[in-house]
Short mmCIF file of C-alpha atoms and ligand atoms in Angstrom, two decimals:
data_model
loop_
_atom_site.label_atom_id
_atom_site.label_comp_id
_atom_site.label_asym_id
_atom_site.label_seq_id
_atom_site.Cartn_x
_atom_site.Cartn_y
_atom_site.Cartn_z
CA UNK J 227 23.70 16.86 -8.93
CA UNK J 228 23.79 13.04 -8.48
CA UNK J 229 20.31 11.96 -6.83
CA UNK J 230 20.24 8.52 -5.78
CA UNK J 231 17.54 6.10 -5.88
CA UNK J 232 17.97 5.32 -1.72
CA UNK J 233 20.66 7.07 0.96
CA UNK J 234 21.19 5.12 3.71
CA UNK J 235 24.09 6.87 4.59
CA UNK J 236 22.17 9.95 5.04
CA UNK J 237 20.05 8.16 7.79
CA UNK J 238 23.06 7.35 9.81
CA UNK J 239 24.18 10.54 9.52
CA UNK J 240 21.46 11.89 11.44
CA UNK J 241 21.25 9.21 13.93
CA UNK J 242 24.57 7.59 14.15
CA UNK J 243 25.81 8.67 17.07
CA UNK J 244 22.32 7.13 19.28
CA UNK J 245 22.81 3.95 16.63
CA UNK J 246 26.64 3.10 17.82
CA UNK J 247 25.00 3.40 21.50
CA UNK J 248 22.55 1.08 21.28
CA UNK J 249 25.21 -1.48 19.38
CA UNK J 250 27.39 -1.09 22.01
CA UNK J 251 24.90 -1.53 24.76
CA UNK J 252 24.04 -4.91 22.91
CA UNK J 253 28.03 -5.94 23.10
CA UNK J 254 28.14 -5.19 26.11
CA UNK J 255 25.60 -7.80 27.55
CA UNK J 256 26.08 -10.03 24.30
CA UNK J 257 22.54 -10.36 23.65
CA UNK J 258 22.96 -11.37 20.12
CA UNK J 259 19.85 -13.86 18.94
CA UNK J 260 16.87 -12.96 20.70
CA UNK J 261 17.02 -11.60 24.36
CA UNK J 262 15.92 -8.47 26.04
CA UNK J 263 16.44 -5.91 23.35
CA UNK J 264 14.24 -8.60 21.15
CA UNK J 265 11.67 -8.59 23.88
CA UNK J 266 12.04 -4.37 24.27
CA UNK J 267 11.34 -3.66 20.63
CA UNK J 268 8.71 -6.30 20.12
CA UNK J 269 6.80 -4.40 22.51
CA UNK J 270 7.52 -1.27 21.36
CA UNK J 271 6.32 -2.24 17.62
CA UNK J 272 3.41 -3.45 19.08
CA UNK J 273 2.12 -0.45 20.70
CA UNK J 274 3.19 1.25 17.59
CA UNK J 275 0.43 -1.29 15.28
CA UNK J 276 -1.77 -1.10 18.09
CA UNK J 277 -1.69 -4.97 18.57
CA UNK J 278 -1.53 -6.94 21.57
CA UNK J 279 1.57 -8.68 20.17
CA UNK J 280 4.58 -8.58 18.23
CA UNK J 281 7.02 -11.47 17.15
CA UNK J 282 10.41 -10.33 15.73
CA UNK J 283 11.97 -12.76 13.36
CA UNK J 284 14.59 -13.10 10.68
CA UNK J 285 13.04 -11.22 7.95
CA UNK J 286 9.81 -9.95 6.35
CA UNK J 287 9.85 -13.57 4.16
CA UNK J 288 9.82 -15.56 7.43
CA UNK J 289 7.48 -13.04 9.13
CA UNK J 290 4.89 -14.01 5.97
CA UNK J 291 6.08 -18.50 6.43
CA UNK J 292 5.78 -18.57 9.95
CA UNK J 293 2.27 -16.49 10.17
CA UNK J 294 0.84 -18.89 7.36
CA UNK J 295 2.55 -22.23 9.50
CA UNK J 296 1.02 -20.60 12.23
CA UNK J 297 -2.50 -20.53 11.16
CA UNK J 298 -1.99 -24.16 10.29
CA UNK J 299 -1.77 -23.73 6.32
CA UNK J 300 -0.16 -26.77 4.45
CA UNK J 301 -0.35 -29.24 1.79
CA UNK J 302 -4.10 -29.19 -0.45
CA UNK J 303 -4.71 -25.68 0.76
CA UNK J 304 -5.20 -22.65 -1.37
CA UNK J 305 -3.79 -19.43 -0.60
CA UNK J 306 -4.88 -15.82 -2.83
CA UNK J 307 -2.07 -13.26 -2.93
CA UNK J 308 -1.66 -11.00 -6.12
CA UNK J 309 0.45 -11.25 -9.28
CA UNK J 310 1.84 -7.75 -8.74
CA UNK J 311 3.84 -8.45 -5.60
CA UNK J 312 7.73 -8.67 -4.72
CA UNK J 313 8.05 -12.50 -4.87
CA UNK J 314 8.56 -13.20 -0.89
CA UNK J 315 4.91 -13.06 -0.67
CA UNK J 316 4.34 -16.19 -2.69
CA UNK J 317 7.68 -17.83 -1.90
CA UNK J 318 6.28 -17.81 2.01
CA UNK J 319 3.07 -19.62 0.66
CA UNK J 320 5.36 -22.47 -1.32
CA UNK J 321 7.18 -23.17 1.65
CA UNK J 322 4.30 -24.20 3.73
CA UNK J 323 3.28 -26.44 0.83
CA UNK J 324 0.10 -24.95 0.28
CA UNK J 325 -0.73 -23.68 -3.78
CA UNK J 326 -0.74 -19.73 -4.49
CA UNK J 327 -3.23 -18.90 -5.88
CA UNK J 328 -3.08 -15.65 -7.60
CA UNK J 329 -5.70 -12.69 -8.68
CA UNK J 330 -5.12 -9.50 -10.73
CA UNK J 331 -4.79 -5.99 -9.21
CA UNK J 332 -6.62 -3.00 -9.60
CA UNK J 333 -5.27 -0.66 -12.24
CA UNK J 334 -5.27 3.10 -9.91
CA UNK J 335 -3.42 1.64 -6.92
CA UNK J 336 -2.00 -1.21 -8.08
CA UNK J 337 -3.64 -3.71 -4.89
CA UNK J 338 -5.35 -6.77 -4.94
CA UNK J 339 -8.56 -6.32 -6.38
CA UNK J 340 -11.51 -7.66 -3.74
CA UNK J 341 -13.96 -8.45 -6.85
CA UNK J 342 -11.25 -11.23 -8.39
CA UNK J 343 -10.60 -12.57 -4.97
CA UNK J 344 -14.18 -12.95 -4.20
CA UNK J 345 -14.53 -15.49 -7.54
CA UNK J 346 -11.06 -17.18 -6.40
CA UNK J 347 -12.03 -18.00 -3.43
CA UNK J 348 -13.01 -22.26 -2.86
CA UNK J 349 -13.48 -24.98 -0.30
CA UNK J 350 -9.61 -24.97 0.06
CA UNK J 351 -8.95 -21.29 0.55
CA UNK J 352 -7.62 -20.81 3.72
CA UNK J 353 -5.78 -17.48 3.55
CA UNK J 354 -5.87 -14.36 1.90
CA UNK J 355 -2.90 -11.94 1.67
CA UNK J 356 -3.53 -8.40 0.44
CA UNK J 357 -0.23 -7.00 -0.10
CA UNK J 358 -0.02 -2.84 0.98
CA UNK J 359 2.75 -2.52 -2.14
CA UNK J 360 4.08 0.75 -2.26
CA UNK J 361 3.19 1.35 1.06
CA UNK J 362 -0.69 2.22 0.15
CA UNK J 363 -2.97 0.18 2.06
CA UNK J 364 -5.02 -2.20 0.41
CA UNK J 365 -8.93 -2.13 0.03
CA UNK J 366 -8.97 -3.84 4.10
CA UNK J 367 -12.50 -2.96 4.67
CA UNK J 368 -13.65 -4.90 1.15
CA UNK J 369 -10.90 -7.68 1.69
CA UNK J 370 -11.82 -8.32 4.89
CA UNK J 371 -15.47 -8.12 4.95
CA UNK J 372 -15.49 -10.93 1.77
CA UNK J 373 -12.80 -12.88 4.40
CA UNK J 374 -15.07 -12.72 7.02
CA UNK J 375 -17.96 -13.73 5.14
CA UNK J 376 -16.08 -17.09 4.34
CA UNK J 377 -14.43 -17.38 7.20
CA UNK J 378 -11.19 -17.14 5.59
CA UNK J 379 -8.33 -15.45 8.20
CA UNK J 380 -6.53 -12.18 6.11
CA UNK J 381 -2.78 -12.31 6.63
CA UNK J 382 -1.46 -8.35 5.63
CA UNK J 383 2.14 -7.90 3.19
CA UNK J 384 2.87 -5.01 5.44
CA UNK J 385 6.34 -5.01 4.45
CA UNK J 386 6.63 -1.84 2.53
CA UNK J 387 3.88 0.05 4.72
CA UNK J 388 5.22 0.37 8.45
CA UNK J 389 2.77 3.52 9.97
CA UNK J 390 0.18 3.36 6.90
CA UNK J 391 -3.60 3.44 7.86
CA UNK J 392 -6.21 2.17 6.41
CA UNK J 393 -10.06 4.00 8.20
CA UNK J 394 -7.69 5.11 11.15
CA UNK J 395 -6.20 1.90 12.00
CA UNK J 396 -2.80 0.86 11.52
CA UNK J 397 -1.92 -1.62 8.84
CA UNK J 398 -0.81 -5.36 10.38
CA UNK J 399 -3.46 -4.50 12.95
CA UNK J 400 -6.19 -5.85 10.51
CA UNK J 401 -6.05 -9.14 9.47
CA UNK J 402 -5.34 -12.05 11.79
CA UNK J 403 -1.33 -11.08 11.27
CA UNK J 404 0.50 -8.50 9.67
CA UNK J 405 3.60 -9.35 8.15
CA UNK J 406 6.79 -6.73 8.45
CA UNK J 407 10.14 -6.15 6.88
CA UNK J 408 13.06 -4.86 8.31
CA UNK J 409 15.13 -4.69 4.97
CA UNK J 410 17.46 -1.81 5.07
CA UNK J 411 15.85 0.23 2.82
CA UNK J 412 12.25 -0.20 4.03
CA UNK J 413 10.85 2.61 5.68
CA UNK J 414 12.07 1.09 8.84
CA UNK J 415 14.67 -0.91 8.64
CA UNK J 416 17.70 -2.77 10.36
CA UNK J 417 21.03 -2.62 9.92
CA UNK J 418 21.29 -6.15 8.50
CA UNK J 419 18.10 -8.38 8.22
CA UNK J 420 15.12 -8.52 10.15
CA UNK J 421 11.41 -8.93 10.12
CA UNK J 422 7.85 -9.32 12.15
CA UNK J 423 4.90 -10.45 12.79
CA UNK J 424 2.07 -8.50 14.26
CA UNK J 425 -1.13 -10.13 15.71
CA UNK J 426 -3.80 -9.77 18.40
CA UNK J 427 -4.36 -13.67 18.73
CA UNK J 428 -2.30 -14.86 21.39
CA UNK J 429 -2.53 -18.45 19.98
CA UNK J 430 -0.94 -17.30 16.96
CA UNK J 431 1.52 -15.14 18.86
CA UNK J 432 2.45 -18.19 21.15
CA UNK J 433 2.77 -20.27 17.40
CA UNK J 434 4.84 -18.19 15.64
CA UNK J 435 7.67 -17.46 18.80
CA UNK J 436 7.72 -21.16 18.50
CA UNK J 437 8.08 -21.80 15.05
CA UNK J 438 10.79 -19.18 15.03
CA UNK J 439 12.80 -20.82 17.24
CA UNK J 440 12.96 -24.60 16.05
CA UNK J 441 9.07 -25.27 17.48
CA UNK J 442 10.52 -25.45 20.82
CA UNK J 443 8.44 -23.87 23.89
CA UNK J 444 11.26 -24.57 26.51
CA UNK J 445 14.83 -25.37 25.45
CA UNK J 446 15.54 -28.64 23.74
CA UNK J 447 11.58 -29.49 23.89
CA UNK J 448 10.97 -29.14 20.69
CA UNK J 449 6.87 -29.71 19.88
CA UNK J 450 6.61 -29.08 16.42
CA UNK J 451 9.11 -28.91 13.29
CA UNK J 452 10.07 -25.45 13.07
CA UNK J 453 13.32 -22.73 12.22
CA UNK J 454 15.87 -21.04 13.23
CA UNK J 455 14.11 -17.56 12.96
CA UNK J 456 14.95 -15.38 15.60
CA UNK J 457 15.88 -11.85 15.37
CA UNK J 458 19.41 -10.46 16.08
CA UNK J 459 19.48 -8.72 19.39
CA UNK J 460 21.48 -5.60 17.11
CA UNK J 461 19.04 -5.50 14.53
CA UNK J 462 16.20 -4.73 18.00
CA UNK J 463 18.60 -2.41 19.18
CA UNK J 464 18.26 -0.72 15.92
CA UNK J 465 15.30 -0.99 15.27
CA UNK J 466 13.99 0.87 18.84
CA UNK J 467 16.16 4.22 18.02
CA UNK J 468 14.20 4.02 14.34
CA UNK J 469 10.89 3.16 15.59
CA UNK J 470 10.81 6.93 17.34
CA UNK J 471 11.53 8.54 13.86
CA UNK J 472 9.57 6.86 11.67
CA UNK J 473 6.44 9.30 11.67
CA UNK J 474 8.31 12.00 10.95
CA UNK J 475 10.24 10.06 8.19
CA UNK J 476 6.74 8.90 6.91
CA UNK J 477 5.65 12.66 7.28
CA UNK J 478 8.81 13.50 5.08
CA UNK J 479 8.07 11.20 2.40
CA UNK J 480 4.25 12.04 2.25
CA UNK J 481 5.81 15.98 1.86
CA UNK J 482 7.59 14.53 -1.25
CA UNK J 483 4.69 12.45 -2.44
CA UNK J 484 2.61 15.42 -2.58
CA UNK J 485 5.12 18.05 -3.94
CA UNK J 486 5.88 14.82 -6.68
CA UNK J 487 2.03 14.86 -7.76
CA UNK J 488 1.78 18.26 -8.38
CA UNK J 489 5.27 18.30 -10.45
CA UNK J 490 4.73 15.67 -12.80
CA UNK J 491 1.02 16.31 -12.72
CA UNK J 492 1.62 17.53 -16.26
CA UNK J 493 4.67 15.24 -17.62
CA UNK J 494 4.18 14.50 -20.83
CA UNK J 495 3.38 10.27 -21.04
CA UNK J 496 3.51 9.90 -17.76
CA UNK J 497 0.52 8.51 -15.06
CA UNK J 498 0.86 8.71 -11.46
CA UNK J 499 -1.17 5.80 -9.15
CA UNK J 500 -3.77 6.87 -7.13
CA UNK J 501 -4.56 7.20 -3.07
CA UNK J 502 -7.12 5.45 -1.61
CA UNK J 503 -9.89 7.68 0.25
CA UNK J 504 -9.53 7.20 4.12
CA UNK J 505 -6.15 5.57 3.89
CA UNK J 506 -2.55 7.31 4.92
CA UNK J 507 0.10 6.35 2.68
CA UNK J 508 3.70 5.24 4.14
CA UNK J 509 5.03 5.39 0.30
CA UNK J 510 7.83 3.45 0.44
CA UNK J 511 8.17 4.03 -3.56
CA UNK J 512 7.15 6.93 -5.68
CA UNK J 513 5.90 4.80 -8.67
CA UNK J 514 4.89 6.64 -12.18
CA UNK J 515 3.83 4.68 -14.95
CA UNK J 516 5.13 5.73 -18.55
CA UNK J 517 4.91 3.60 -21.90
CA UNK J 518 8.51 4.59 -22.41
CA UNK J 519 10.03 3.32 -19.69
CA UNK J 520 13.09 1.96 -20.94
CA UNK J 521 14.26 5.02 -22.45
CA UNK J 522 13.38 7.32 -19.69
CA UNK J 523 14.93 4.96 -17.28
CA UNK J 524 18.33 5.28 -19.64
CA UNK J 525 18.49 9.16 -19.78
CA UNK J 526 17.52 10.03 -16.20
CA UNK J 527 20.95 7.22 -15.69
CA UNK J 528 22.76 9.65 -17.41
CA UNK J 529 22.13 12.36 -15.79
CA UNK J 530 22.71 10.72 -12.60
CA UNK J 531 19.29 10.14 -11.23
CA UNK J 532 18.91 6.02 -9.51
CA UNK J 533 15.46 4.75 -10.09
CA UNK J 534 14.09 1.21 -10.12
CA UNK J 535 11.35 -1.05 -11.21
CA UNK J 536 8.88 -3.04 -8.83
CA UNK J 537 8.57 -4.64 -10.27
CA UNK J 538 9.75 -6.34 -14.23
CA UNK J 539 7.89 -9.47 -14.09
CA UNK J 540 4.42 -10.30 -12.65
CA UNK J 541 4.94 -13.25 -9.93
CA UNK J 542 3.12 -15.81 -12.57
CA UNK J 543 5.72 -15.13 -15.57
CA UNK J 544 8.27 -15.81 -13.46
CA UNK J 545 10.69 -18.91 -13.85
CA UNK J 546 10.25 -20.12 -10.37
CA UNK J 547 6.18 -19.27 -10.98
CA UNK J 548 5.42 -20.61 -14.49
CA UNK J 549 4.95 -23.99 -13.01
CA UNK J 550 1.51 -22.61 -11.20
CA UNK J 551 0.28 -22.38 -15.09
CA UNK J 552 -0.98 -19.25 -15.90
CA UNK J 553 -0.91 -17.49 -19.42
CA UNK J 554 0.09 -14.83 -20.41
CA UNK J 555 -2.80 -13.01 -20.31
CA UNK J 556 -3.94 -14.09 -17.09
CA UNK J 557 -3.54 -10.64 -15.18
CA UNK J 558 -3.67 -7.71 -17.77
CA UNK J 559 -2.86 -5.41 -15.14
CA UNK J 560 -0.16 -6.96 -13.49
CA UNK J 561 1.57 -7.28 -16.87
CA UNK J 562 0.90 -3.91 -18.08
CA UNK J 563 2.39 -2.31 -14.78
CA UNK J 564 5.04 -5.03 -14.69
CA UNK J 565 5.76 -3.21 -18.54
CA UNK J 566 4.99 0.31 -17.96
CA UNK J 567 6.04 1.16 -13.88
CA UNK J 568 9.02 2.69 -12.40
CA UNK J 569 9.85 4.08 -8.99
CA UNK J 570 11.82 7.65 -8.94
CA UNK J 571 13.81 8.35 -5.60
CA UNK J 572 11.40 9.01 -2.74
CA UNK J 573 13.39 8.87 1.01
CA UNK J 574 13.11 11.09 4.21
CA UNK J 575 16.25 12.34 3.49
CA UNK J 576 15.82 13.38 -0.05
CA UNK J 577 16.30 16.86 -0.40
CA UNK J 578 13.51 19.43 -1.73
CA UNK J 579 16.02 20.44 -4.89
CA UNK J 580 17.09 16.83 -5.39
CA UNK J 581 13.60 16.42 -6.01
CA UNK J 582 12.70 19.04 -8.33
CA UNK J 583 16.11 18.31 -10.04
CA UNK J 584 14.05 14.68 -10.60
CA UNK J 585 10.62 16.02 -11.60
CA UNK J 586 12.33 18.60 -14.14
CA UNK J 587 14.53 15.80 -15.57
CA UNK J 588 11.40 13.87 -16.09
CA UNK J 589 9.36 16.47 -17.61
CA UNK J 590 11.90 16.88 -20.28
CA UNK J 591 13.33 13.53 -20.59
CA UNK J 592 9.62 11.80 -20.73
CA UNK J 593 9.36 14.40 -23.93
CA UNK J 594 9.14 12.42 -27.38
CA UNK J 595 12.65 13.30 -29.01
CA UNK J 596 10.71 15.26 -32.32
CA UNK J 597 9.06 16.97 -29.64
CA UNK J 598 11.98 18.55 -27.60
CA UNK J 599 13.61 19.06 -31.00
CA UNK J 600 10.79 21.41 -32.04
CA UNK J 601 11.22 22.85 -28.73
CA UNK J 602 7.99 21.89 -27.35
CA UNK J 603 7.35 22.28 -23.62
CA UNK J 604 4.56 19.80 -22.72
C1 PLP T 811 10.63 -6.76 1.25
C2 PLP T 811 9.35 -7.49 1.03
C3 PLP T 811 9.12 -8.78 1.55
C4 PLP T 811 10.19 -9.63 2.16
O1 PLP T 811 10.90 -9.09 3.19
P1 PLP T 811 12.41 -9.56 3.48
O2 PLP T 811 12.71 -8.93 4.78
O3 PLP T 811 13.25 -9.04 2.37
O4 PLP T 811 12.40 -11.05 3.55
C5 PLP T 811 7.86 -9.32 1.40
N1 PLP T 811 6.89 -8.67 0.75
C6 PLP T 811 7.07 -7.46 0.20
C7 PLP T 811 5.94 -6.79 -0.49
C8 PLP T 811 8.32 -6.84 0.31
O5 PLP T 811 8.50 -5.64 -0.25
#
């Protein structure tokens, strides 16, 4: 049985019929950039975070720029983000002109560790983005009890963690803004591009709805420089008939999390990550960690089984990063994840024996070859 490493045709199989609806009803009215089925959603994700406001824009990389622009972050500032990150997070620093400034992870979760941002921190920090990779929530109450001590406003990665919690609140709730991605193949996502911003500070509400819409507060009056970052009135329309499903496609992929930990529990070279006490999980990817990675990676190919890797290269060995001048060395965790980590298929509509056909295939695959040849069965 093939198993691939994402199905997005399985989601519109369940819910195609109330997608074409609410594409048509957007035709119909040709609400295309921005509009009422903007305004409808970005209320409707709102409530969902349990903020007071909700900004949809272009994508999760704009969602991240404009939130940074927003808080008034430009050239000579600092900004701390982690090494272990997709690169969007660091890109949307660069483009305000401020310097990333990067810290090391914590080896059981793979999140920004509060310790190293603490000693990063200086007199030109003015943001800190923890990013909730995988779709665990960070260490909030530690990042944002050293933020508040400094003053320093916490802008969340929530891109791969739509519906996580971290102590009973929802993640983009608890910083200053929470960034979001609509990717396809995030746990909610569009059918194109798309992205928001989630905040409780109506300043920084009013800011961003500017910026995304070329800094203008009334048409043609244009009061500061901004983009052309509006969301697509389809992508809303999407995105509203997803919104209602995306606890029980969370609860789904927690189901496989679970059932995932207990099968590989005994894999032979193979770690799992670790939760986080008083956190829910959105797991967006089921990462394992194996010092054979490549040739694991190969054979479960074979045999028809998609993973990936999130990711190969730690943001500061980068081309587009080596300029920030780190060493190798610089972030031994980052590296050795970047080096050891790889995601198996993990979606809501994964099946229960596509899954075990994945954790048996990894049991015996992860197997050193002497081993399976003397027919060992650990
Ligand atoms: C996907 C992602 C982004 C960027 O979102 P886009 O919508 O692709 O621009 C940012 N940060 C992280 C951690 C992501 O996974």
């Amino acid at each position: 049985m093939h198993v691939p490493f994402l199905d997005l045709k399985a989601v519109h199989d369940q819910i195609g019929e109330e997608i074409e609806r609410a594409i048509a009803e957007v035709v119909a009215t040709s609400a295309f950039a921005g509009g009422p089925f903007v305004e409808r959603f970005e209320q409707e994700f709102a409530d969902y975070c349990g903020t007071r406001f909700c900004v949809g824009v272009g994508s999760g990389t704009e969602a991240l720029w404009f939130s940074l622009l927003g808080l008034g972050i430009g050239p000579g500032d600092e900004v701390i983000t982690v090494a272990n990150t997709f690169i969007a997070t660091v890109e949307a620093i660069s483009m305000t002109g401020a310097r990333p400034v990067l810290v090391d992870v914590v080896e059981d979760t793979a999140t920004i560790n509060p310790e190293l941002v603490e000693r990063a921190i200086t007199d030109r920090t003015k943001a800190i983005i923890p990013v909730h990779l995988y779709g665990l929530p960070a260490d909030m109450d530690r990042v944002v009890s050293i933020a508040n001590e400094n003053r320093i406003p916490v802008v969340e990665d929530a891109a791969q963690a739509h519906g996580a919690e971290s102590s009973g609140r929802r993640v983009g709730s608890i910083g200053a803004a929470g960034c979001f991605s609509f990717y396809p193949g995030k746990n909610l996502g569009a059918y194109g591009e798309g992205g928001a911003v989630v905040t409780s500070d109506a300043t920084l509400a009013e800011r961003v709805r500017a910026l995304r819409d070329h800094g203008q507060r009334s048409k043609y009056y244009h009061e500061v420089v901004g983009w052309n970052g509006r969301m697509d009135g389809i992508q809303a329309a999407v995105l509203s008939v997803k919104l209602r499903y995306l606890d029980s496609w969370n609860a789904r992929r927690r189901t496989h999390a679970e059932r995932y930990t207990k099968e590989l529990s005994e894999a032979w070279n193979v770690r799992l990550l670790q939760l986080r006490p008083n956190c829910s999980h959105a797991h967006h990817l089921f990462v394992i960690r194996t010092p054979a990675r490549e040739r694991l990676l190969a054979a479960l190919k074979e045999r028809g089984i998609g993973c990936g890797i999130h990711y190969p290269v730690p943001i500061h060995q980068t081309g587009a990063y080596s300029a920030l001048g780190y060493e190798a060395g610089a972030f031994p965790v980052s590296e050795r994840l970047a080096r050891e980590v790889m995601s198996l298929p993990i979606y809501p509509h994964l099946s229960d024996e596509q899954r075990r056909i994945v954790s048996k295939s990894v049991h015996e695959l992860s197997q050193p070859a002497e081993a399976v040849g003397a027919g060992a069965t650990r």
